[in-house]
PDB file of C-alpha atoms and ligand atoms in Angstrom:
ATOM      1  CA  MET D   1    -111.223 -39.198-285.449  1.00  0.00           C
ATOM      2  CA  ARG D   2    -112.390 -35.795-286.589  1.00  0.00           C
ATOM      3  CA  LEU D   3    -113.627 -32.842-284.724  1.00  0.00           C
ATOM      4  CA  SER D   4    -116.163 -30.905-286.650  1.00  0.00           C
ATOM      5  CA  ASP D   5    -114.555 -27.367-287.890  1.00  0.00           C
ATOM      6  CA  ALA D   6    -117.592 -25.373-286.900  1.00  0.00           C
ATOM      7  CA  PRO D   7    -119.358 -26.259-283.542  1.00  0.00           C
ATOM      8  CA  LEU D   8    -122.838 -27.874-284.268  1.00  0.00           C
ATOM      9  CA  ILE D   9    -124.034 -25.309-281.233  1.00  0.00           C
ATOM     10  CA  ASP D  10    -122.104 -22.335-280.567  1.00  0.00           C
ATOM     11  CA  GLN D  11    -121.429 -20.599-277.422  1.00  0.00           C
ATOM     12  CA  ALA D  12    -124.074 -17.726-278.121  1.00  0.00           C
ATOM     13  CA  ARG D  13    -126.676 -20.148-278.947  1.00  0.00           C
ATOM     14  CA  ILE D  14    -125.915 -22.432-275.782  1.00  0.00           C
ATOM     15  CA  ALA D  15    -126.232 -19.167-273.659  1.00  0.00           C
ATOM     16  CA  ARG D  16    -129.161 -17.917-274.926  1.00  0.00           C
ATOM     17  CA  ARG D  17    -130.962 -21.482-274.441  1.00  0.00           C
ATOM     18  CA  VAL D  18    -129.674 -21.804-271.081  1.00  0.00           C
ATOM     19  CA  GLU D  19    -131.147 -18.390-270.090  1.00  0.00           C
ATOM     20  CA  GLU D  20    -134.635 -19.389-271.576  1.00  0.00           C
ATOM     21  CA  LEU D  21    -134.560 -22.761-269.646  1.00  0.00           C
ATOM     22  CA  GLY D  22    -133.578 -20.726-266.480  1.00  0.00           C
ATOM     23  CA  ALA D  23    -136.722 -18.552-267.004  1.00  0.00           C
ATOM     24  CA  GLN D  24    -138.824 -21.374-267.537  1.00  0.00           C
ATOM     25  CA  LEU D  25    -137.742 -23.262-264.547  1.00  0.00           C
ATOM     26  CA  ARG D  26    -138.096 -20.274-262.326  1.00  0.00           C
ATOM     27  CA  GLU D  27    -141.773 -20.235-263.471  1.00  0.00           C
ATOM     28  CA  ASP D  28    -142.417 -23.939-263.083  1.00  0.00           C
ATOM     29  CA  PHE D  29    -141.004 -24.390-259.832  1.00  0.00           C
ATOM     30  CA  GLN D  30    -142.072 -21.081-258.242  1.00  0.00           C
ATOM     31  CA  GLY D  31    -142.692 -21.339-254.407  1.00  0.00           C
ATOM     32  CA  ALA D  32    -141.450 -25.089-254.160  1.00  0.00           C
ATOM     33  CA  PRO D  33    -138.058 -25.522-252.532  1.00  0.00           C
ATOM     34  CA  LEU D  34    -135.902 -27.083-255.486  1.00  0.00           C
ATOM     35  CA  THR D  35    -133.017 -29.200-255.204  1.00  0.00           C
ATOM     36  CA  VAL D  36    -130.959 -29.722-258.527  1.00  0.00           C
ATOM     37  CA  ALA D  37    -129.151 -32.973-258.608  1.00  0.00           C
ATOM     38  CA  VAL D  38    -126.189 -32.681-261.345  1.00  0.00           C
ATOM     39  CA  LEU D  39    -124.992 -35.851-262.907  1.00  0.00           C
ATOM     40  CA  LEU D  40    -121.096 -35.511-263.002  1.00  0.00           C
ATOM     41  CA  LYS D  41    -119.053 -35.153-264.797  1.00  0.00           C
ATOM     42  CA  GLY D  42    -120.693 -34.196-268.046  1.00  0.00           C
ATOM     43  CA  ALA D  43    -123.422 -31.944-266.761  1.00  0.00           C
ATOM     44  CA  ALA D  44    -121.353 -29.824-264.522  1.00  0.00           C
ATOM     45  CA  TRP D  45    -120.876 -27.022-267.145  1.00  0.00           C
ATOM     46  CA  PHE D  46    -124.358 -26.919-268.178  1.00  0.00           C
ATOM     47  CA  ALA D  47    -125.597 -27.012-264.591  1.00  0.00           C
ATOM     48  CA  ALA D  48    -123.102 -24.352-263.613  1.00  0.00           C
ATOM     49  CA  ASP D  49    -124.395 -22.105-266.261  1.00  0.00           C
ATOM     50  CA  LEU D  50    -128.146 -22.903-265.575  1.00  0.00           C
ATOM     51  CA  LEU D  51    -128.091 -22.617-261.729  1.00  0.00           C
ATOM     52  CA  ARG D  52    -126.732 -18.889-262.062  1.00  0.00           C
ATOM     53  CA  HIS D  53    -130.464 -18.265-263.416  1.00  0.00           C
ATOM     54  CA  LEU D  54    -132.245 -20.164-260.352  1.00  0.00           C
ATOM     55  CA  PRO D  55    -133.644 -18.707-257.272  1.00  0.00           C
ATOM     56  CA  HIS D  56    -131.117 -18.380-254.257  1.00  0.00           C
ATOM     57  CA  ASP D  57    -132.692 -20.942-252.163  1.00  0.00           C
ATOM     58  CA  THR D  58    -132.023 -23.659-254.753  1.00  0.00           C
ATOM     59  CA  ARG D  59    -130.139 -26.417-253.295  1.00  0.00           C
ATOM     60  CA  VAL D  60    -127.420 -28.290-255.416  1.00  0.00           C
ATOM     61  CA  GLU D  61    -126.045 -31.979-255.188  1.00  0.00           C
ATOM     62  CA  PHE D  62    -123.988 -34.113-257.342  1.00  0.00           C
ATOM     63  CA  MET D  63    -124.315 -37.621-258.432  1.00  0.00           C
ATOM     64  CA  ARG D  64    -121.851 -39.780-260.323  1.00  0.00           C
ATOM     65  CA  ALA D  65    -122.808 -42.454-263.035  1.00  0.00           C
ATOM     66  CA  GLN D  66    -120.606 -44.464-265.176  1.00  0.00           C
ATOM     67  CA  SER D  67    -122.272 -46.298-268.004  1.00  0.00           C
ATOM     68  CA  TYR D  68    -120.054 -45.389-270.989  1.00  0.00           C
ATOM     69  CA  ALA D  69    -116.817 -46.593-272.582  1.00  0.00           C
ATOM     70  CA  GLY D  70    -115.523 -44.830-275.591  1.00  0.00           C
ATOM     71  CA  THR D  71    -118.656 -44.156-277.958  1.00  0.00           C
ATOM     72  CA  ALA D  72    -120.581 -47.326-276.965  1.00  0.00           C
ATOM     73  CA  SER D  73    -122.870 -47.826-274.028  1.00  0.00           C
ATOM     74  CA  THR D  74    -121.787 -50.585-271.863  1.00  0.00           C
ATOM     75  CA  GLY D  75    -125.227 -51.284-270.316  1.00  0.00           C
ATOM     76  CA  THR D  76    -124.670 -51.075-266.628  1.00  0.00           C
ATOM     77  CA  VAL D  77    -125.017 -48.029-264.612  1.00  0.00           C
ATOM     78  CA  GLU D  78    -123.142 -47.839-261.449  1.00  0.00           C
ATOM     79  CA  PHE D  79    -123.189 -44.731-258.992  1.00  0.00           C
ATOM     80  CA  GLY D  80    -119.864 -43.742-257.408  1.00  0.00           C
ATOM     81  CA  LEU D  81    -121.613 -40.606-255.617  1.00  0.00           C
ATOM     82  CA  LEU D  82    -125.078 -39.910-254.456  1.00  0.00           C
ATOM     83  CA  PRO D  83    -126.901 -36.884-252.878  1.00  0.00           C
ATOM     84  CA  ALA D  84    -127.171 -36.461-249.443  1.00  0.00           C
ATOM     85  CA  ALA D  85    -130.794 -37.844-248.438  1.00  0.00           C
ATOM     86  CA  GLU D  86    -131.721 -34.879-246.395  1.00  0.00           C
ATOM     87  CA  ALA D  87    -131.552 -32.755-249.536  1.00  0.00           C
ATOM     88  CA  ILE D  88    -133.698 -35.136-251.641  1.00  0.00           C
ATOM     89  CA  THR D  89    -136.267 -36.527-249.340  1.00  0.00           C
ATOM     90  CA  GLY D  90    -139.417 -34.627-249.671  1.00  0.00           C
ATOM     91  CA  ARG D  91    -138.526 -31.953-252.053  1.00  0.00           C
ATOM     92  CA  ASP D  92    -138.948 -31.336-255.638  1.00  0.00           C
ATOM     93  CA  VAL D  93    -135.783 -32.205-257.727  1.00  0.00           C
ATOM     94  CA  LEU D  94    -134.540 -31.375-260.937  1.00  0.00           C
ATOM     95  CA  LEU D  95    -132.058 -33.936-262.359  1.00  0.00           C
ATOM     96  CA  VAL D  96    -129.748 -32.386-264.810  1.00  0.00           C
ATOM     97  CA  GLU D  97    -127.773 -34.375-267.338  1.00  0.00           C
ATOM     98  CA  ASP D  98    -125.839 -33.495-270.166  1.00  0.00           C
ATOM     99  CA  ILE D  99    -127.109 -35.789-272.936  1.00  0.00           C
ATOM    100  CA  LEU D 100    -130.017 -38.242-273.334  1.00  0.00           C
ATOM    101  CA  ASP D 101    -128.957 -41.298-275.447  1.00  0.00           C
ATOM    102  CA  THR D 102    -130.286 -44.680-274.672  1.00  0.00           C
ATOM    103  CA  GLY D 103    -131.783 -43.385-271.523  1.00  0.00           C
ATOM    104  CA  ARG D 104    -130.020 -45.863-269.146  1.00  0.00           C
ATOM    105  CA  THR D 105    -128.241 -43.296-267.009  1.00  0.00           C
ATOM    106  CA  LEU D 106    -131.115 -41.056-266.393  1.00  0.00           C
ATOM    107  CA  HIS D 107    -133.416 -44.005-265.765  1.00  0.00           C
ATOM    108  CA  ALA D 108    -131.030 -45.438-263.008  1.00  0.00           C
ATOM    109  CA  ALA D 109    -130.573 -41.879-261.520  1.00  0.00           C
ATOM    110  CA  ARG D 110    -134.284 -40.973-261.203  1.00  0.00           C
ATOM    111  CA  ALA D 111    -134.727 -44.580-259.440  1.00  0.00           C
ATOM    112  CA  GLN D 112    -132.081 -43.505-257.094  1.00  0.00           C
ATOM    113  CA  LEU D 113    -133.775 -40.260-256.310  1.00  0.00           C
ATOM    114  CA  GLN D 114    -137.068 -41.720-256.025  1.00  0.00           C
ATOM    115  CA  GLY D 115    -135.535 -44.359-253.630  1.00  0.00           C
ATOM    116  CA  LEU D 116    -134.383 -41.460-251.557  1.00  0.00           C
ATOM    117  CA  GLY D 117    -137.962 -39.821-251.252  1.00  0.00           C
ATOM    118  CA  ALA D 118    -137.930 -37.117-253.681  1.00  0.00           C
ATOM    119  CA  ALA D 119    -141.312 -35.608-253.902  1.00  0.00           C
ATOM    120  CA  LYS D 120    -141.125 -35.085-257.664  1.00  0.00           C
ATOM    121  CA  VAL D 121    -138.293 -35.932-260.053  1.00  0.00           C
ATOM    122  CA  LYS D 122    -138.252 -33.822-263.253  1.00  0.00           C
ATOM    123  CA  ILE D 123    -135.508 -34.017-265.897  1.00  0.00           C
ATOM    124  CA  CYS D 124    -133.476 -31.452-267.679  1.00  0.00           C
ATOM    125  CA  VAL D 125    -131.259 -32.210-270.436  1.00  0.00           C
ATOM    126  CA  LEU D 126    -128.807 -29.993-272.323  1.00  0.00           C
ATOM    127  CA  LEU D 127    -129.200 -32.527-275.396  1.00  0.00           C
ATOM    128  CA  ASP D 128    -131.630 -35.077-276.675  1.00  0.00           C
ATOM    129  CA  LYS D 129    -130.153 -37.316-279.046  1.00  0.00           C
ATOM    130  CA  ALA D 130    -132.243 -38.979-281.533  1.00  0.00           C
ATOM    131  CA  ALA D 131    -131.273 -42.303-280.919  1.00  0.00           C
ATOM    132  CA  PRO D 132    -132.961 -45.661-280.034  1.00  0.00           C
ATOM    133  CA  ARG D 133    -134.004 -45.642-276.170  1.00  0.00           C
ATOM    134  CA  VAL D 134    -133.143 -48.731-274.175  1.00  0.00           C
ATOM    135  CA  GLU D 135    -135.166 -47.237-271.206  1.00  0.00           C
ATOM    136  CA  ALA D 136    -138.522 -45.233-271.645  1.00  0.00           C
ATOM    137  CA  ILE D 137    -137.180 -42.006-270.604  1.00  0.00           C
ATOM    138  CA  THR D 138    -138.710 -38.476-271.622  1.00  0.00           C
ATOM    139  CA  ALA D 139    -136.903 -35.197-270.629  1.00  0.00           C
ATOM    140  CA  ASP D 140    -139.314 -32.652-269.208  1.00  0.00           C
ATOM    141  CA  TYR D 141    -136.777 -29.744-270.373  1.00  0.00           C
ATOM    142  CA  VAL D 142    -134.675 -30.106-273.409  1.00  0.00           C
ATOM    143  CA  GLY D 143    -131.682 -27.610-274.460  1.00  0.00           C
ATOM    144  CA  PHE D 144    -131.373 -28.867-277.918  1.00  0.00           C
ATOM    145  CA  ARG D 145    -132.554 -31.919-279.908  1.00  0.00           C
ATOM    146  CA  ILE D 146    -129.919 -33.357-282.035  1.00  0.00           C
ATOM    147  CA  ASP D 147    -129.324 -36.270-284.588  1.00  0.00           C
ATOM    148  CA  ASP D 148    -127.894 -39.582-283.493  1.00  0.00           C
ATOM    149  CA  GLU D 149    -124.206 -38.475-283.676  1.00  0.00           C
ATOM    150  CA  PHE D 150    -121.276 -38.303-281.258  1.00  0.00           C
ATOM    151  CA  VAL D 151    -120.804 -34.911-279.888  1.00  0.00           C
ATOM    152  CA  VAL D 152    -118.116 -33.379-277.414  1.00  0.00           C
ATOM    153  CA  GLY D 153    -117.425 -30.042-275.767  1.00  0.00           C
ATOM    154  CA  TYR D 154    -119.282 -27.847-273.124  1.00  0.00           C
ATOM    155  CA  GLY D 155    -118.683 -30.942-270.579  1.00  0.00           C
ATOM    156  CA  LEU D 156    -119.190 -33.623-273.056  1.00  0.00           C
ATOM    157  CA  ASP D 157    -116.327 -36.039-273.423  1.00  0.00           C
ATOM    158  CA  TYR D 158    -114.760 -38.639-275.586  1.00  0.00           C
ATOM    159  CA  ASN D 159    -112.796 -40.839-273.368  1.00  0.00           C
ATOM    160  CA  GLU D 160    -112.464 -37.940-271.058  1.00  0.00           C
ATOM    161  CA  GLU D 161    -111.115 -35.465-273.488  1.00  0.00           C
ATOM    162  CA  TYR D 162    -112.875 -32.656-275.316  1.00  0.00           C
ATOM    163  CA  ARG D 163    -114.735 -31.398-272.129  1.00  0.00           C
ATOM    164  CA  THR D 164    -113.100 -28.033-272.143  1.00  0.00           C
ATOM    165  CA  LEU D 165    -114.227 -27.071-275.453  1.00  0.00           C
ATOM    166  CA  PRO D 166    -116.506 -23.953-274.899  1.00  0.00           C
ATOM    167  CA  ALA D 167    -118.937 -25.048-277.779  1.00  0.00           C
ATOM    168  CA  ILE D 168    -120.361 -28.261-278.918  1.00  0.00           C
ATOM    169  CA  TYR D 169    -118.751 -30.088-281.664  1.00  0.00           C
ATOM    170  CA  THR D 170    -119.390 -33.422-283.627  1.00  0.00           C
ATOM    171  CA  LEU D 171    -116.854 -36.018-283.459  1.00  0.00           C
ATOM    172  CA  SER D 172    -116.519 -38.672-286.330  1.00  0.00           C
ATOM    173  CA  ILE D 173    -114.966 -41.635-285.164  1.00  0.00           C
ATOM    174  CA  ASN D 174    -114.330 -43.360-288.321  1.00  0.00           C
ATOM    175  CA  PRO D 175    -114.028 -40.511-291.222  1.00  0.00           C
ATOM    176  CA  HIS D 176    -114.025 -41.825-294.862  1.00  0.00           C
TER     177      HIS D 176
HETATM  178  P1  LIG K   1    -127.498 -43.163-271.964  1.00  0.00           P
HETATM  179  O1  LIG K   1    -127.272 -43.761-270.701  1.00  0.00           O
HETATM  180  O2  LIG K   1    -127.121 -44.070-273.051  1.00  0.00           O
HETATM  181  O3  LIG K   1    -128.609 -42.138-272.226  1.00  0.00           O
HETATM  182  O4  LIG K   1    -126.270 -42.281-272.088  1.00  0.00           O
HETATM  183  C1  LIG K   1    -125.942 -41.126-271.204  1.00  0.00           C
HETATM  184  C2  LIG K   1    -124.501 -40.578-271.133  1.00  0.00           C
HETATM  185  O5  LIG K   1    -123.740 -41.166-272.204  1.00  0.00           O
HETATM  186  C3  LIG K   1    -124.180 -39.342-270.966  1.00  0.00           C
HETATM  187  O6  LIG K   1    -124.219 -39.009-269.483  1.00  0.00           O
HETATM  188  C4  LIG K   1    -122.948 -39.126-271.499  1.00  0.00           C
HETATM  189  O7  LIG K   1    -121.783 -39.226-270.520  1.00  0.00           O
HETATM  190  C5  LIG K   1    -122.757 -40.527-272.681  1.00  0.00           C
HETATM  191  N1  LIG K   1    -122.858 -39.869-274.130  1.00  0.00           N
HETATM  192  C6  LIG K   1    -124.093 -40.394-274.978  1.00  0.00           C
HETATM  193  N2  LIG K   1    -124.120 -39.541-276.102  1.00  0.00           N
HETATM  194  C7  LIG K   1    -122.919 -38.981-276.077  1.00  0.00           C
HETATM  195  C8  LIG K   1    -122.196 -38.131-276.908  1.00  0.00           C
HETATM  196  O8  LIG K   1    -122.725 -37.828-278.091  1.00  0.00           O
HETATM  197  N3  LIG K   1    -121.040 -37.631-276.538  1.00  0.00           N
HETATM  198  C9  LIG K   1    -120.499 -37.790-275.327  1.00  0.00           C
HETATM  199  N4  LIG K   1    -121.071 -38.611-274.289  1.00  0.00           N
HETATM  200  C10 LIG K   1    -122.286 -39.198-274.801  1.00  0.00           C
HETATM  201 MG1  LIG K   2    -120.019 -39.196-270.191  1.00  0.00          MG
END
Protein backbone atom coordinates (compact mmCIF):
# COMPACT_ATOMS: atom_id res chain seq x y z
CA MET A 1 0.00 0.00 0.00
CA ARG A 2 1.53 3.29 -1.05
CA LEU A 3 0.45 6.89 -0.75
CA SER A 4 1.39 9.13 -3.69
CA ASP A 5 4.34 11.45 -2.93
CA ALA A 6 2.59 14.54 -4.26
CA PRO A 7 -1.08 15.25 -3.79
CA LEU A 8 -3.39 14.52 -6.72
CA ILE A 9 -5.28 17.68 -5.72
CA ASP A 10 -3.54 20.10 -3.37
CA GLN A 11 -5.05 22.28 -0.64
CA ALA A 12 -5.00 25.48 -2.68
CA ARG A 13 -6.86 23.89 -5.60
CA ILE A 14 -9.44 22.41 -3.25
CA ALA A 15 -10.00 25.77 -1.55
CA ARG A 16 -10.37 27.60 -4.88
CA ARG A 17 -12.85 25.05 -6.23
CA VAL A 18 -14.89 25.04 -3.01
CA GLU A 19 -15.18 28.81 -3.24
CA GLU A 20 -16.35 28.56 -6.87
CA LEU A 21 -18.94 25.94 -5.99
CA GLY A 22 -20.18 28.11 -3.13
CA ALA A 23 -20.68 31.06 -5.47
CA GLN A 24 -22.54 28.88 -7.97
CA LEU A 25 -24.78 27.42 -5.25
CA ARG A 26 -25.62 30.86 -3.84
CA GLU A 27 -26.75 31.90 -7.28
CA ASP A 28 -28.70 28.73 -8.08
CA PHE A 29 -30.56 28.55 -4.76
CA GLN A 30 -31.20 32.28 -4.41
CA GLY A 31 -34.36 32.96 -2.43
CA ALA A 32 -35.15 29.29 -1.72
CA PRO A 33 -34.65 28.02 1.82
CA LEU A 34 -31.94 25.39 1.51
CA THR A 35 -31.06 22.38 3.63
CA VAL A 36 -27.66 20.82 3.14
CA ALA A 37 -27.66 17.09 3.93
CA VAL A 38 -24.13 15.90 4.58
CA LEU A 39 -23.18 12.24 4.19
CA LEU A 40 -20.96 11.18 7.07
CA LYS A 41 -18.21 10.64 7.55
CA GLY A 42 -16.29 11.41 4.38
CA ALA A 43 -18.14 14.54 3.23
CA ALA A 44 -17.83 16.33 6.59
CA TRP A 45 -14.57 18.09 5.62
CA PHE A 46 -15.77 19.23 2.20
CA ALA A 47 -19.17 20.26 3.58
CA ALA A 48 -17.66 22.26 6.45
CA ASP A 49 -15.59 24.30 3.97
CA LEU A 50 -18.44 24.64 1.46
CA LEU A 51 -20.97 25.73 4.10
CA ARG A 52 -18.82 28.73 4.97
CA HIS A 53 -19.76 30.09 1.52
CA LEU A 54 -23.52 29.54 1.83
CA PRO A 55 -26.24 31.90 3.15
CA HIS A 56 -26.82 32.16 6.88
CA ASP A 57 -30.32 30.69 6.74
CA THR A 58 -28.97 27.41 5.29
CA ARG A 59 -29.87 24.45 7.49
CA VAL A 60 -27.47 21.56 8.00
CA GLU A 61 -28.38 17.92 8.58
CA PHE A 62 -26.27 14.78 8.68
CA MET A 63 -26.82 11.30 7.28
CA ARG A 64 -24.70 8.22 7.80
CA ALA A 65 -24.52 5.54 5.10
CA GLN A 66 -22.23 2.58 4.97
CA SER A 67 -21.57 0.60 1.82
CA TYR A 68 -17.84 0.16 1.74
CA ALA A 69 -15.35 -2.32 3.20
CA GLY A 70 -11.75 -1.69 2.21
CA THR A 71 -11.61 -0.65 -1.44
CA ALA A 72 -14.40 -2.88 -2.76
CA SER A 73 -18.02 -1.84 -2.67
CA THR A 74 -20.14 -4.33 -0.73
CA GLY A 75 -23.35 -3.54 -2.57
CA THR A 76 -25.72 -2.78 0.27
CA VAL A 77 -26.40 0.66 1.68
CA GLU A 78 -27.64 1.04 5.23
CA PHE A 79 -28.44 4.25 7.09
CA GLY A 80 -27.37 4.69 10.69
CA LEU A 81 -28.45 8.33 10.88
CA LEU A 82 -31.12 10.24 8.98
CA PRO A 83 -31.98 13.96 8.89
CA ALA A 84 -34.85 15.39 10.91
CA ALA A 85 -37.95 15.21 8.68
CA GLU A 86 -38.91 18.82 9.42
CA ALA A 87 -35.59 20.00 7.98
CA ILE A 88 -36.28 18.17 4.70
CA THR A 89 -40.04 18.18 4.07
CA GLY A 90 -41.02 20.81 1.50
CA ARG A 91 -37.50 22.24 1.26
CA ASP A 92 -34.81 22.31 -1.39
CA VAL A 93 -32.08 19.90 -0.34
CA LEU A 94 -28.46 19.76 -1.40
CA LEU A 95 -27.03 16.31 -0.77
CA VAL A 96 -23.28 16.59 -0.21
CA GLU A 97 -21.00 13.58 -0.65
CA ASP A 98 -17.24 13.12 -0.84
CA ILE A 99 -17.05 10.92 -3.93
CA LEU A 100 -19.33 9.42 -6.54
CA ASP A 101 -18.16 5.91 -7.42
CA THR A 102 -20.75 3.19 -8.23
CA GLY A 103 -23.60 5.55 -7.38
CA ARG A 104 -25.17 3.21 -4.80
CA THR A 105 -24.73 5.51 -1.80
CA LEU A 106 -26.13 8.62 -3.48
CA HIS A 107 -28.96 6.66 -5.06
CA ALA A 108 -30.03 5.34 -1.66
CA ALA A 109 -29.50 8.68 0.10
CA ARG A 110 -31.53 10.59 -2.47
CA ALA A 111 -34.36 8.07 -2.07
CA GLN A 112 -34.34 8.67 1.70
CA LEU A 113 -34.59 12.44 1.20
CA GLN A 114 -37.38 12.06 -1.33
CA GLY A 115 -39.13 9.76 1.14
CA LEU A 116 -38.93 12.56 3.72
CA GLY A 117 -40.73 14.85 1.28
CA ALA A 118 -37.93 17.07 -0.05
CA ALA A 119 -39.24 19.57 -2.63
CA LYS A 120 -36.08 19.15 -4.69
CA VAL A 121 -32.87 17.16 -4.22
CA LYS A 122 -29.66 18.26 -5.93
CA ILE A 123 -26.37 16.41 -5.55
CA CYS A 124 -22.97 17.97 -4.90
CA VAL A 125 -19.84 15.83 -4.80
CA LEU A 126 -16.24 16.81 -4.24
CA LEU A 127 -15.02 14.06 -6.57
CA ASP A 128 -16.64 12.29 -9.50
CA LYS A 129 -14.77 9.08 -10.23
CA ALA A 130 -14.67 7.71 -13.79
CA ALA A 131 -15.86 4.32 -12.55
CA PRO A 132 -18.63 2.03 -13.81
CA ARG A 133 -21.91 3.14 -12.23
CA VAL A 134 -24.20 0.53 -10.70
CA GLU A 135 -26.96 3.11 -10.24
CA ALA A 136 -27.70 5.86 -12.75
CA ILE A 137 -26.66 8.89 -10.73
CA THR A 138 -25.38 12.19 -12.08
CA ALA A 139 -24.07 14.86 -9.74
CA ASP A 140 -25.41 18.37 -10.31
CA TYR A 141 -22.27 19.95 -8.83
CA VAL A 142 -18.81 18.39 -9.11
CA GLY A 143 -15.59 19.62 -7.54
CA PHE A 144 -13.19 17.53 -9.60
CA ARG A 145 -13.47 14.64 -12.04
CA ILE A 146 -10.85 11.98 -11.39
CA ASP A 147 -9.75 8.70 -12.97
CA ASP A 148 -10.84 5.36 -11.55
CA GLU A 149 -8.24 5.16 -8.79
CA PHE A 150 -8.44 5.02 -5.02
CA VAL A 151 -7.96 8.34 -3.28
CA VAL A 152 -7.65 9.39 0.36
CA GLY A 153 -7.43 12.60 2.36
CA TYR A 154 -9.62 15.66 3.02
CA GLY A 155 -12.15 13.32 4.65
CA LEU A 156 -11.74 10.33 2.35
CA ASP A 157 -10.54 7.18 4.09
CA TYR A 158 -9.04 3.79 3.55
CA ASN A 159 -10.36 1.58 6.35
CA GLU A 160 -11.00 4.70 8.45
CA GLU A 161 -7.46 6.04 8.12
CA TYR A 162 -5.96 8.96 6.12
CA ARG A 163 -9.01 11.21 6.58
CA THR A 164 -6.91 13.88 8.27
CA LEU A 165 -4.61 14.48 5.29
CA PRO A 166 -5.28 18.09 4.23
CA ALA A 167 -5.06 17.32 0.49
CA ILE A 168 -6.15 14.45 -1.77
CA TYR A 169 -3.66 11.68 -2.51
CA THR A 170 -3.86 8.45 -4.49
CA LEU A 171 -3.37 5.18 -2.65
CA SER A 172 -1.98 2.22 -4.56
CA ILE A 173 -3.13 -0.93 -2.87
CA ASN A 174 -0.86 -3.35 -4.73
CA PRO A 175 2.19 -1.46 -5.91
CA HIS A 176 4.25 -3.44 -8.45
P1 LIG B 1 -20.56 4.41 -4.18
O1 LIG B 1 -21.74 4.11 -3.32
O2 LIG B 1 -19.94 3.22 -4.81
O3 LIG B 1 -20.79 5.54 -5.17
O4 LIG B 1 -19.39 4.83 -3.23
C1 LIG B 1 -19.42 5.96 -2.51
C2 LIG B 1 -18.68 5.73 -1.22
O5 LIG B 1 -17.57 4.85 -1.37
C3 LIG B 1 -18.13 7.04 -0.76
O6 LIG B 1 -18.96 7.59 0.22
C4 LIG B 1 -16.80 6.68 -0.19
O7 LIG B 1 -16.97 6.45 1.20
C5 LIG B 1 -16.41 5.37 -0.80
N1 LIG B 1 -15.38 5.50 -1.84
C6 LIG B 1 -15.49 5.29 -3.16
N2 LIG B 1 -14.34 5.52 -3.79
C7 LIG B 1 -13.45 5.90 -2.85
C8 LIG B 1 -12.07 6.30 -2.88
O8 LIG B 1 -11.39 6.37 -3.92
N3 LIG B 1 -11.52 6.61 -1.69
C9 LIG B 1 -12.20 6.57 -0.52
N4 LIG B 1 -13.48 6.22 -0.44
C10 LIG B 1 -14.11 5.89 -1.60
MG1 LIG C 1 -16.25 6.20 3.01
